[in-house]
Coordinates of N, CA and C in Angstrom, one line a residue:
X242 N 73.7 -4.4 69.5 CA 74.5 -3.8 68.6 C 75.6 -2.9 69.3
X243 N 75.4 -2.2 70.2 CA 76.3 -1.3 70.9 C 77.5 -2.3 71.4
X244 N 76.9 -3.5 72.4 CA 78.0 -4.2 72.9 C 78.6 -4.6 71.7
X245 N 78.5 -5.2 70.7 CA 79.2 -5.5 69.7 C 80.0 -4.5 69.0
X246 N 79.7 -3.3 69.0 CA 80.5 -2.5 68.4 C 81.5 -1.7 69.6
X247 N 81.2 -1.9 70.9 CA 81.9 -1.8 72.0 C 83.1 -2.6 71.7
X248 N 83.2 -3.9 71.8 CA 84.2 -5.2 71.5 C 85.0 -4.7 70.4
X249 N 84.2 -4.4 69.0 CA 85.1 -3.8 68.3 C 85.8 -2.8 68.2
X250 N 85.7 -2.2 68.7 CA 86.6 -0.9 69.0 C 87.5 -1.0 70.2
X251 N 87.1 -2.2 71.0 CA 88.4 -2.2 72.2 C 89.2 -2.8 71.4
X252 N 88.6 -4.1 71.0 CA 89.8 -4.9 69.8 C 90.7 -4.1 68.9
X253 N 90.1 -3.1 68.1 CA 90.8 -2.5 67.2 C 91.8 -1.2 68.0
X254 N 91.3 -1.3 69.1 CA 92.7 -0.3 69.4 C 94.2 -0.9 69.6
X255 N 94.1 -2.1 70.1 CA 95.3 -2.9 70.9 C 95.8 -4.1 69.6
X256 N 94.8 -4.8 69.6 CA 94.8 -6.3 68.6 C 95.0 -6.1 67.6
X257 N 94.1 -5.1 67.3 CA 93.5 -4.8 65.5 C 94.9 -4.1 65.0
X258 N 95.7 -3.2 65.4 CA 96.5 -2.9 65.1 C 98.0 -4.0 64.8
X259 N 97.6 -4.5 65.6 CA 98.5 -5.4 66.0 C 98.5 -6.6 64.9
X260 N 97.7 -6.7 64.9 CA 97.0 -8.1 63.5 C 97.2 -7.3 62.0
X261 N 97.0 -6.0 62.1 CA 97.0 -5.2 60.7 C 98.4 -5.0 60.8
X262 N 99.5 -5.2 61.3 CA 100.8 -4.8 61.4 C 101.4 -6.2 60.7
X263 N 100.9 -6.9 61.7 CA 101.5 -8.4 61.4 C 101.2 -8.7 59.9
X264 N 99.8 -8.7 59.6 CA 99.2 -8.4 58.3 C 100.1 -8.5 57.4
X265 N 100.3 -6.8 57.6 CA 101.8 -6.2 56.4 C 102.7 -6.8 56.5
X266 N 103.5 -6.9 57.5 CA 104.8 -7.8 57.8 C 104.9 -9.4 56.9
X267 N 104.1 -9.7 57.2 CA 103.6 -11.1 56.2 C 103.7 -10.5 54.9
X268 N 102.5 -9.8 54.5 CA 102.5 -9.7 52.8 C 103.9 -9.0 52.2
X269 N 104.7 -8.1 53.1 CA 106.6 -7.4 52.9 C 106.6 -8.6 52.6
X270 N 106.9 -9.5 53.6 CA 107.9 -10.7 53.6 C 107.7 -11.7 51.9
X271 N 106.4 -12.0 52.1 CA 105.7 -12.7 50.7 C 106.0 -12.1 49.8
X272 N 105.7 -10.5 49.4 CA 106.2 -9.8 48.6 C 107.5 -10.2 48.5
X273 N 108.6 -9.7 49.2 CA 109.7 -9.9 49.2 C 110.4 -11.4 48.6
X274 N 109.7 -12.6 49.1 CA 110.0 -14.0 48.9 C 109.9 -13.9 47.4
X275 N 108.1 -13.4 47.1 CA 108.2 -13.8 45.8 C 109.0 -13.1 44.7
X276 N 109.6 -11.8 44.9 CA 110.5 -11.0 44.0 C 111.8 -12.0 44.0
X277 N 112.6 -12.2 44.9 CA 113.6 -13.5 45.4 C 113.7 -14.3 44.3
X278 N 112.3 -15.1 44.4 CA 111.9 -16.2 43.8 C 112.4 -15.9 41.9
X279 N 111.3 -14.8 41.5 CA 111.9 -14.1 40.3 C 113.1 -13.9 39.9
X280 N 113.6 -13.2 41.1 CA 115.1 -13.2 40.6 C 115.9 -14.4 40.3
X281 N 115.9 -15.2 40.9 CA 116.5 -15.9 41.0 C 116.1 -17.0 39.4
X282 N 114.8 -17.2 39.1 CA 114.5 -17.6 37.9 C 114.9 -17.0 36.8
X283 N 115.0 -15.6 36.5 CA 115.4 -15.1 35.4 C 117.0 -15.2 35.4
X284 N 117.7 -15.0 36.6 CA 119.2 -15.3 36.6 C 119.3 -17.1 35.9
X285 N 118.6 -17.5 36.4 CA 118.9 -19.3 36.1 C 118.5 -19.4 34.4
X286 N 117.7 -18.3 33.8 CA 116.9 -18.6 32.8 C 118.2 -17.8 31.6
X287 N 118.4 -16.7 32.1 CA 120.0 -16.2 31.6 C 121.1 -16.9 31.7
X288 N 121.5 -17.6 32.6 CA 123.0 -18.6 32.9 C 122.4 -19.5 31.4
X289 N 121.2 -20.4 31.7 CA 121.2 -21.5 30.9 C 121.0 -20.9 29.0
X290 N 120.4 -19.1 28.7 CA 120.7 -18.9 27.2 C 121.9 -18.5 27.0
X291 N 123.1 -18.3 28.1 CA 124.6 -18.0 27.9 C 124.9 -18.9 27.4
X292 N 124.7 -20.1 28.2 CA 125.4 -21.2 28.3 C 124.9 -22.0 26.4
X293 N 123.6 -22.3 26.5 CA 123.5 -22.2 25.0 C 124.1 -22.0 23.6
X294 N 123.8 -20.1 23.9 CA 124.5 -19.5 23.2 C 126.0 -20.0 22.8
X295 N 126.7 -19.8 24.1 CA 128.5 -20.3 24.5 C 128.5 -21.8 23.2
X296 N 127.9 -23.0 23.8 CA 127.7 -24.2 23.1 C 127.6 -24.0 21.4
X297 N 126.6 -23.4 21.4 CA 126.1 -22.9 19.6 C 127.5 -22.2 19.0
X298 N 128.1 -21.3 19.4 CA 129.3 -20.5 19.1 C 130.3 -21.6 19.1
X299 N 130.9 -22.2 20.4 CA 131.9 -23.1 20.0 C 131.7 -24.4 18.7
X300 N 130.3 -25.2 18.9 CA 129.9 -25.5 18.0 C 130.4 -25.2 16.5
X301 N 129.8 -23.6 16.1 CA 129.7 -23.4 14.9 C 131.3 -23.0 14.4
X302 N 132.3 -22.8 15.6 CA 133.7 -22.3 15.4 C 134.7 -23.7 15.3
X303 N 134.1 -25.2 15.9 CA 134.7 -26.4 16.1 C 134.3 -26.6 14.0
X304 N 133.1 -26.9 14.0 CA 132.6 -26.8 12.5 C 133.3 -25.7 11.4
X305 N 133.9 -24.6 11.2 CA 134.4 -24.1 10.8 C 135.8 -24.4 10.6
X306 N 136.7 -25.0 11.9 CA 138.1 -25.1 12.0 C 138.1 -26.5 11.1
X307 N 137.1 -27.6 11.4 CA 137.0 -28.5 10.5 C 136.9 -28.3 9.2
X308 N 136.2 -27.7 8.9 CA 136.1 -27.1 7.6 C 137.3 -26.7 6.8
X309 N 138.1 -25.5 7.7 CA 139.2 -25.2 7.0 C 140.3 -26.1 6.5
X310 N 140.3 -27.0 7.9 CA 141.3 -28.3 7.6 C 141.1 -29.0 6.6
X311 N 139.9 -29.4 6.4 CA 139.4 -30.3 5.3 C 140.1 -29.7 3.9
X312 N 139.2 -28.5 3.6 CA 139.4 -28.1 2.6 C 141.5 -27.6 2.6
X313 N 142.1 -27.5 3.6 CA 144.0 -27.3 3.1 C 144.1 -28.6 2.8
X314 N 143.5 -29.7 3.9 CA 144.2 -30.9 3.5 C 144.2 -31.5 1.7
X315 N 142.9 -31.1 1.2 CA 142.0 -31.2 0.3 C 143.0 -30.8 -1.0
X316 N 143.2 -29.1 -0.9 CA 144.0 -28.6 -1.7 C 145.6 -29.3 -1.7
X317 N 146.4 -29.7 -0.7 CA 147.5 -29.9 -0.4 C 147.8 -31.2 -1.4
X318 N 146.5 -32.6 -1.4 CA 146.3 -33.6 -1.5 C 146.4 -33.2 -3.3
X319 N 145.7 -32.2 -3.8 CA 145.6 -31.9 -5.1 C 146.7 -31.4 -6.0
X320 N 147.4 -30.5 -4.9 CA 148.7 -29.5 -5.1 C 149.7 -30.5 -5.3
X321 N 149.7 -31.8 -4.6 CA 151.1 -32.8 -5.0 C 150.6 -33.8 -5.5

């Protein structure tokens, strides 16, 4: 038991540190990746309900301009 707890304590002054650094450094980075990742999804998930939205709007403003035409042509056709 001593030798083995010898070994770990040489390890953990030099390695162990070293490995628990690295550790962090990895999970920052992973952390970091996966926030990235997020961002970048909710940005793409906003572009494509703009872009929607934008479609639906012109949509319902192309349907409206029709509309109005119809109905002058309509009245025009009645009026003479």
């Amino acid at each position: 038991m001593g030798w083995i707890s010898w070994c770990w304590s040489q390890d953990s002054d030099s390695e162990g540190k070293q490995l628990a650094s690295s550790v962090r450094e990895q999970l920052i980075i992973g952390a970091f990746i996966v926030v990235v990742v997020i961002i970048i999804i909710i940005i793409i998930i906003i572009i494509i309900i703009i872009t929607i939205i934008v479609v639906v709007v012109v949509i319902i403003i192309i349907i409206i301009i029709i509309t109005i035409v119809v109905v002058v042509v309509v009245v025009v056709i009645i009026m003479s």
